[in-house]
Tab-separated table of N, CA and C in Angstrom:
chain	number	residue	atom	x	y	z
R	1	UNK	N	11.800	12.517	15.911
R	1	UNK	CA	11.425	11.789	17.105
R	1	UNK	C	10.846	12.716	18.169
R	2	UNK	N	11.570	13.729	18.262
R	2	UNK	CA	11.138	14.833	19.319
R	2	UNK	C	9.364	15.200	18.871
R	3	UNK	N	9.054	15.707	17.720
R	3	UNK	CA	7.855	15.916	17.337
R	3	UNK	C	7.131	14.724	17.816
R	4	UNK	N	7.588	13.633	17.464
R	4	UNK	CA	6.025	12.518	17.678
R	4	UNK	C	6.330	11.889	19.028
R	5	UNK	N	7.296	12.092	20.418
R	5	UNK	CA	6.862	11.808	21.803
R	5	UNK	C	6.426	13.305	21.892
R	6	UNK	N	6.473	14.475	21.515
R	6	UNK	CA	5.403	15.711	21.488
R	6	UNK	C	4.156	15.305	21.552
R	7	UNK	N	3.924	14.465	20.355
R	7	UNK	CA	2.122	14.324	20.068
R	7	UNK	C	1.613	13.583	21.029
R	8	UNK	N	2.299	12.179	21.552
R	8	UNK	CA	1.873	11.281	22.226
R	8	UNK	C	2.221	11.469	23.917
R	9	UNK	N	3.162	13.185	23.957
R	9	UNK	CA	3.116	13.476	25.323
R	9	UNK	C	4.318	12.726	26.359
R	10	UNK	N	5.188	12.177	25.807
R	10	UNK	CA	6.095	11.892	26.353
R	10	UNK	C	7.748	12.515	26.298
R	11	UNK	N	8.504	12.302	27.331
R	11	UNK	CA	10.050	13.280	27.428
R	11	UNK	C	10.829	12.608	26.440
R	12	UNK	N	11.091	12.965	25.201
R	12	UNK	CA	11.988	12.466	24.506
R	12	UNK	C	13.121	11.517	25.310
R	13	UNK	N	13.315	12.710	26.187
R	13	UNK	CA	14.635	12.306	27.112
R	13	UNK	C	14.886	10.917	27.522
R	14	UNK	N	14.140	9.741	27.596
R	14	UNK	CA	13.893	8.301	27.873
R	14	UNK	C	14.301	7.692	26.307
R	15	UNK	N	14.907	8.468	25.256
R	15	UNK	CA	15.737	7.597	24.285
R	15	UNK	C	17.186	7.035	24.426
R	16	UNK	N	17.260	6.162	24.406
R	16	UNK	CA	18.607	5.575	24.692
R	16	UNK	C	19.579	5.623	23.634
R	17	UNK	N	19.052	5.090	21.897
R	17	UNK	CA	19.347	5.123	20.898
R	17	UNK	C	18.437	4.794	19.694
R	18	UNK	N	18.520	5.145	18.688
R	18	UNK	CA	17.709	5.161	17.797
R	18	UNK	C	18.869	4.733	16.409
R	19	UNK	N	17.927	4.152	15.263
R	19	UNK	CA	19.084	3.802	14.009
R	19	UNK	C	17.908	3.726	12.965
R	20	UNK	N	17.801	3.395	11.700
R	20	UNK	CA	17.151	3.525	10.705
R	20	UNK	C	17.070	2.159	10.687
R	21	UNK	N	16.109	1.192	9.992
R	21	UNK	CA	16.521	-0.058	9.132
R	21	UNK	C	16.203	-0.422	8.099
R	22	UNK	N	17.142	-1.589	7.356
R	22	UNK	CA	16.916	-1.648	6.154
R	22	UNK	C	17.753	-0.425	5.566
R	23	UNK	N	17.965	-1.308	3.981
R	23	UNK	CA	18.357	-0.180	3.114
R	23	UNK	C	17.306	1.167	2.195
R	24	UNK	N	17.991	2.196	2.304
R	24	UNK	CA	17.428	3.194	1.314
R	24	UNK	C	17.419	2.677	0.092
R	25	UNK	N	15.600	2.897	-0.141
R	25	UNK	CA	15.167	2.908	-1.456
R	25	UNK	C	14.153	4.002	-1.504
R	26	UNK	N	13.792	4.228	-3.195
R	26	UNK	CA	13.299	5.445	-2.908
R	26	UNK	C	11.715	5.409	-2.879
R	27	UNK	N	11.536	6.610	-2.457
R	27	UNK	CA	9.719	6.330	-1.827
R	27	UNK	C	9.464	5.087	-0.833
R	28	UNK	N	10.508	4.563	-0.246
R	28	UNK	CA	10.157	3.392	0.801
R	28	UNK	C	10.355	4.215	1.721
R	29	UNK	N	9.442	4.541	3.001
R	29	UNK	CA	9.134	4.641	4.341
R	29	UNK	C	10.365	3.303	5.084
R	30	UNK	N	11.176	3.764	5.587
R	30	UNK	CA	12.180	2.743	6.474
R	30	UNK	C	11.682	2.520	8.062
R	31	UNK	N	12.018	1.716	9.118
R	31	UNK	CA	11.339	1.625	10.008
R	31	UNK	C	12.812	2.140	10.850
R	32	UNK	N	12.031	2.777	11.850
R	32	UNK	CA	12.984	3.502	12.910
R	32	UNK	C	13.339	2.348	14.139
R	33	UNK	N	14.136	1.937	14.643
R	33	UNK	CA	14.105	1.483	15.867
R	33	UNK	C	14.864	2.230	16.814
R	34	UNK	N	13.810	2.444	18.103
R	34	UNK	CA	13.920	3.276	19.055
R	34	UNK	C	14.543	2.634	20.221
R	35	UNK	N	15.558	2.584	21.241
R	35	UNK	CA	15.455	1.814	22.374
R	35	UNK	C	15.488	3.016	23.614
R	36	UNK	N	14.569	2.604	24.699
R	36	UNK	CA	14.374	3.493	25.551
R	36	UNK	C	15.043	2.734	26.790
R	37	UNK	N	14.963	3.545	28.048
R	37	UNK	CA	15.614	3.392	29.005
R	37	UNK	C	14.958	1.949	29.669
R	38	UNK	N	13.816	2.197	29.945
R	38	UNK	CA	13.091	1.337	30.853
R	38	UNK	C	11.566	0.710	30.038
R	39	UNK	N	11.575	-0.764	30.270
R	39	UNK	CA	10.193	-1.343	29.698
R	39	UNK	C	9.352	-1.027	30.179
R	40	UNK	N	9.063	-0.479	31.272
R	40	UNK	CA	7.894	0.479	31.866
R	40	UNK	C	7.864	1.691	30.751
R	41	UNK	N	8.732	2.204	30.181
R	41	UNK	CA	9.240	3.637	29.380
R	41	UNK	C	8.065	3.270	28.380
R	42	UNK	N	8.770	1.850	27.545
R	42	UNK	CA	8.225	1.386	26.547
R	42	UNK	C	6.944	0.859	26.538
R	43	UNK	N	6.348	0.430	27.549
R	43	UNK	CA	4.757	0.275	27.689
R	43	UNK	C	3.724	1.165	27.689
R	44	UNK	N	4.396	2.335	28.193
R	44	UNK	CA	3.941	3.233	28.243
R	44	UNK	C	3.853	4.218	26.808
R	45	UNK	N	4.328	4.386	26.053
R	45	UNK	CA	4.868	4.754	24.719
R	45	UNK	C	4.346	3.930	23.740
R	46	UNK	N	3.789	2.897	24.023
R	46	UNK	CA	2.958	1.606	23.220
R	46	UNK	C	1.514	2.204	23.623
R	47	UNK	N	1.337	2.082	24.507
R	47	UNK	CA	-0.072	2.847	24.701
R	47	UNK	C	-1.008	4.080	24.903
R	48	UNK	N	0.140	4.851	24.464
R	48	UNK	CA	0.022	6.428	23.950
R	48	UNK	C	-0.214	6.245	22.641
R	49	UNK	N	0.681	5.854	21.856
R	49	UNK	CA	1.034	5.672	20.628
R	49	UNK	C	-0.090	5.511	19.362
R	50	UNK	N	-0.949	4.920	20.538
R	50	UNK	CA	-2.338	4.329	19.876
R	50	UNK	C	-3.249	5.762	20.230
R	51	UNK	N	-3.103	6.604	20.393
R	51	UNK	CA	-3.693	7.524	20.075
R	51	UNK	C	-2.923	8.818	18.624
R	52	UNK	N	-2.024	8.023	18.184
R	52	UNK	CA	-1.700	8.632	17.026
R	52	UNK	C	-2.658	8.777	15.945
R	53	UNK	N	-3.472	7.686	15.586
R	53	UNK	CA	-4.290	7.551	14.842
R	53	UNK	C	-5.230	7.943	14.611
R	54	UNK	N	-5.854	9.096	15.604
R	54	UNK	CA	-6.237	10.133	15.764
R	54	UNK	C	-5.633	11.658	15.547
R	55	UNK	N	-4.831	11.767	15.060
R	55	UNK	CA	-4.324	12.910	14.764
R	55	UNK	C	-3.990	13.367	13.277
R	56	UNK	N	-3.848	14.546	12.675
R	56	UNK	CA	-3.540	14.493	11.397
R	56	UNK	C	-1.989	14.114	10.987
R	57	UNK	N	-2.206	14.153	9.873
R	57	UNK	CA	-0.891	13.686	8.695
R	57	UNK	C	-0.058	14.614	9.258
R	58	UNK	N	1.879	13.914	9.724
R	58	UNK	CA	2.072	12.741	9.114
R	58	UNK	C	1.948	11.721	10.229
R	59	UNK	N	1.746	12.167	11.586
R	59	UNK	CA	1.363	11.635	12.606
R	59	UNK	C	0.281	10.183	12.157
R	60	UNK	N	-0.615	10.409	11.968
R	60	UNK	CA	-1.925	9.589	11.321
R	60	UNK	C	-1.333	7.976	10.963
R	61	UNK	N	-0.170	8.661	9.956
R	61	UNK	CA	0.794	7.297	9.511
R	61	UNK	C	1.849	6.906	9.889
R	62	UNK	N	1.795	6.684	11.604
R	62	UNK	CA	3.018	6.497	11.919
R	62	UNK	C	2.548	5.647	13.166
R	63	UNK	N	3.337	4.550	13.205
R	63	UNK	CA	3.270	3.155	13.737
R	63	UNK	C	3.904	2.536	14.693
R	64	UNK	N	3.647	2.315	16.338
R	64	UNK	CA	4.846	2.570	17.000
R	64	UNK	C	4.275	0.939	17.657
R	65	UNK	N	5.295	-0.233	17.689
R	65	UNK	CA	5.281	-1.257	18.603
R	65	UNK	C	6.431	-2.215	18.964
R	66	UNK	N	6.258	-2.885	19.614
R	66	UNK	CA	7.206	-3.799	20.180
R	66	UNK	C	8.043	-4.646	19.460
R	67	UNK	N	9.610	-4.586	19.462
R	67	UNK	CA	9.915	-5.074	18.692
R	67	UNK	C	10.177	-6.783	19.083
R	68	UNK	N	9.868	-7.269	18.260
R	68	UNK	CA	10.440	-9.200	18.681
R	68	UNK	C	11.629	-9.606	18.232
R	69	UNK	N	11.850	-10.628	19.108
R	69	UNK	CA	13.161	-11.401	18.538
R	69	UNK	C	12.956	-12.443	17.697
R	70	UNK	N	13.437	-12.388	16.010
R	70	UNK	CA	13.080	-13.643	15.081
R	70	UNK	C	12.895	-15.266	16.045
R	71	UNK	N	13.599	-15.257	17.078
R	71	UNK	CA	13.287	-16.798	17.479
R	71	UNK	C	11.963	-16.726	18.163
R	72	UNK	N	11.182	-15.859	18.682
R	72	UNK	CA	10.013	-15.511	19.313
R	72	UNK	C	8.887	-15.741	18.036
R	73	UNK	N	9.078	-14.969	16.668
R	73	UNK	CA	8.183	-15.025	15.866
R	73	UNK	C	8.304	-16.623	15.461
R	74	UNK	N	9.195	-16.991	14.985
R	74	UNK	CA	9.547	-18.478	14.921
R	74	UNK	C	8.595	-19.639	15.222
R	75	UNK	N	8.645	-19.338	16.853
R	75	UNK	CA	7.549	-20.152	17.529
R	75	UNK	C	5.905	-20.061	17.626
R	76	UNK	N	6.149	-18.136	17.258
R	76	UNK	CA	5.003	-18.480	17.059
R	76	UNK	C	4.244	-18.803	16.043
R	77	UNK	N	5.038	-18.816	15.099
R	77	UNK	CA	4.840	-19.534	13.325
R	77	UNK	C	4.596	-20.923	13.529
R	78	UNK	N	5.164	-21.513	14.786
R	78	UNK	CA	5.754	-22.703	14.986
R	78	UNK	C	3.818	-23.460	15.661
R	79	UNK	N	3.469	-22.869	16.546
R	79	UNK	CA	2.674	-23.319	17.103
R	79	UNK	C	1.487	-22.538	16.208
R	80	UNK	N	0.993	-21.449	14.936
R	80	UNK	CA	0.150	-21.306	14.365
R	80	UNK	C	0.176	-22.422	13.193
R	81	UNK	N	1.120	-23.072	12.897
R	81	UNK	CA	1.273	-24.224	12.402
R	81	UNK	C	-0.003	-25.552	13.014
R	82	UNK	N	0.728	-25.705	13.867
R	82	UNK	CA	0.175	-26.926	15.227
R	82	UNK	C	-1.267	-26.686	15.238
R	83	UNK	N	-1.696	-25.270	15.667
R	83	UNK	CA	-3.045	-24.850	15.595
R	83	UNK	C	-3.653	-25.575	14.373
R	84	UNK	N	-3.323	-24.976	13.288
R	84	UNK	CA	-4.335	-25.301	12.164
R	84	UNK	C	-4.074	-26.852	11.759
R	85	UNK	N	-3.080	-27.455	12.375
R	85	UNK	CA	-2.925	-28.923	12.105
R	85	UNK	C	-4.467	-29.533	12.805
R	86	UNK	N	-3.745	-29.221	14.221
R	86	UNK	CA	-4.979	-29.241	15.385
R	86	UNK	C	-6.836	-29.385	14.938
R	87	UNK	N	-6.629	-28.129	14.396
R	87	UNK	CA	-8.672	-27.941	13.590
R	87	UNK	C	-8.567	-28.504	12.600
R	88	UNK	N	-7.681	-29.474	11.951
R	88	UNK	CA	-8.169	-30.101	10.710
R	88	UNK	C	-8.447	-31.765	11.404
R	89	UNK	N	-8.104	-31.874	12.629
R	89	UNK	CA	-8.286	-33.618	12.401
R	89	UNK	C	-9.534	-33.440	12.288
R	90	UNK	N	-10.560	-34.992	12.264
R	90	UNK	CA	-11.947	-35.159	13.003
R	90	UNK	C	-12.342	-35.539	13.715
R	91	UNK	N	-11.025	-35.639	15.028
R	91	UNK	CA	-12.006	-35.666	16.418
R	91	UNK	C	-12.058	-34.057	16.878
R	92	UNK	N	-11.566	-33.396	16.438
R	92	UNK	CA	-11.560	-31.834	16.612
R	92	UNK	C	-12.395	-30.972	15.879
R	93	UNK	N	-13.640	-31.668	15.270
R	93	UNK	CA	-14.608	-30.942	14.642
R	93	UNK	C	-15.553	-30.227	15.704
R	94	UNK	N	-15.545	-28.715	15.860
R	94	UNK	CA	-16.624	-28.443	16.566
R	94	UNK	C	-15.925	-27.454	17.793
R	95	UNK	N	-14.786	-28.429	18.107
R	95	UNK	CA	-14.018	-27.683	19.173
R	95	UNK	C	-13.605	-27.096	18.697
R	96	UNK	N	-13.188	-26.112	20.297
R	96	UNK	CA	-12.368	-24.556	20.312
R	96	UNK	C	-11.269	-25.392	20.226
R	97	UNK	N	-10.092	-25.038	19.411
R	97	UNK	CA	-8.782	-25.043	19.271
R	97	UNK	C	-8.220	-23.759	19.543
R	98	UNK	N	-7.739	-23.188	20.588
R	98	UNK	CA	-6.805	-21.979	20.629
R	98	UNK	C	-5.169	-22.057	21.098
R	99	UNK	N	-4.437	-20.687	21.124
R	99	UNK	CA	-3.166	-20.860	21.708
R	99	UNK	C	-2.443	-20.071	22.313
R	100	UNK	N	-1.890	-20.028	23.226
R	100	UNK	CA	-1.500	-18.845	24.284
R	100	UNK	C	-0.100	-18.462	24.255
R	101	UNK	N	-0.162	-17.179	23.383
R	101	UNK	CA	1.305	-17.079	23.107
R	101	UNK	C	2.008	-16.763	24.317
R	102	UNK	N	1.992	-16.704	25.765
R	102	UNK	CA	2.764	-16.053	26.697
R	102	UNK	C	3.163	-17.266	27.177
R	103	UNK	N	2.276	-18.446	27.346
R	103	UNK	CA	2.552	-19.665	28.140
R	103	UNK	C	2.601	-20.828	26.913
R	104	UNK	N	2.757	-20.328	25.297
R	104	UNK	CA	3.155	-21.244	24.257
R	104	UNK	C	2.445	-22.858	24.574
R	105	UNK	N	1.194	-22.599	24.830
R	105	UNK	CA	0.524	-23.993	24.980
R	105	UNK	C	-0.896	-23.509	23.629
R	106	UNK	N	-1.317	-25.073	23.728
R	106	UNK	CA	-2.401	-25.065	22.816
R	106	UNK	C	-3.579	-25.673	23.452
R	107	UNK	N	-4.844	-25.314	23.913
R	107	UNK	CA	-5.446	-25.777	24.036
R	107	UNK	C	-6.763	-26.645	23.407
R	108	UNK	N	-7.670	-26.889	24.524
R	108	UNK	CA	-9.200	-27.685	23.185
R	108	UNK	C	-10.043	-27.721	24.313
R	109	UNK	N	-11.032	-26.570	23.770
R	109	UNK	CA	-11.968	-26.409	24.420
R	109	UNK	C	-11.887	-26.018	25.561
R	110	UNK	N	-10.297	-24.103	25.909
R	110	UNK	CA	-10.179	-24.075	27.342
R	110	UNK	C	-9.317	-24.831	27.999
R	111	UNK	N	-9.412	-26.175	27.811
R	111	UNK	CA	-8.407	-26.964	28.487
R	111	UNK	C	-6.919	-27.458	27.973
């Protein structure tokens, strides 16, 4: 952990706790979860992060974002559902159908 807030330039020191997940298997890459002090910490560390991908191996392959809560993905399974219900009728031929995951609405055409 110390090496890669090195690369991306941040104080380690803003880790709160860290754990592995998932079980060991072999040759599986496990995912780290990190929790830092402050969501300012973590926004900031999200958008560093994205300059990893620029750097060489093993940096290159290493993947840092926000974690969700299953009832968050849920909904939004929930309303990418609705969406594609949405673009199949035929009074909805033509229109924009989109959906706003922060304010969980669906619109048509903007509105």
């Amino acid at each position: 952990l110390e090496e890669i807030f090195g690369e991306i330039e941040k104080n380690p020191a803003v880790i709160v706790s860290s754990r592995r997940l998932g079980a060991v298997a072999n040759g599986r890459k496990r995912p780290l979860l990190v929790e830092v002090a402050t969501a300012l910490e973590r926004t900031a560390i999200i958008e560093k992060a994205k300059n990893l991908k620029n750097k060489e191996e093993p940096f290159k392959s290493i993947y840092i974002k926000k974690d969700t809560h299953p009832a968050i993905w849920k909904e939004h399974g929930r309303l990418h559902t609705k969406v594609e219900e949405e673009r199949k009728k035929p009074e909805n031929v033509g229109a924009i159908i989109t959906y706003d995951y922060k304010e969980r609405v669906i619109t048509r055409n903007g509105v």
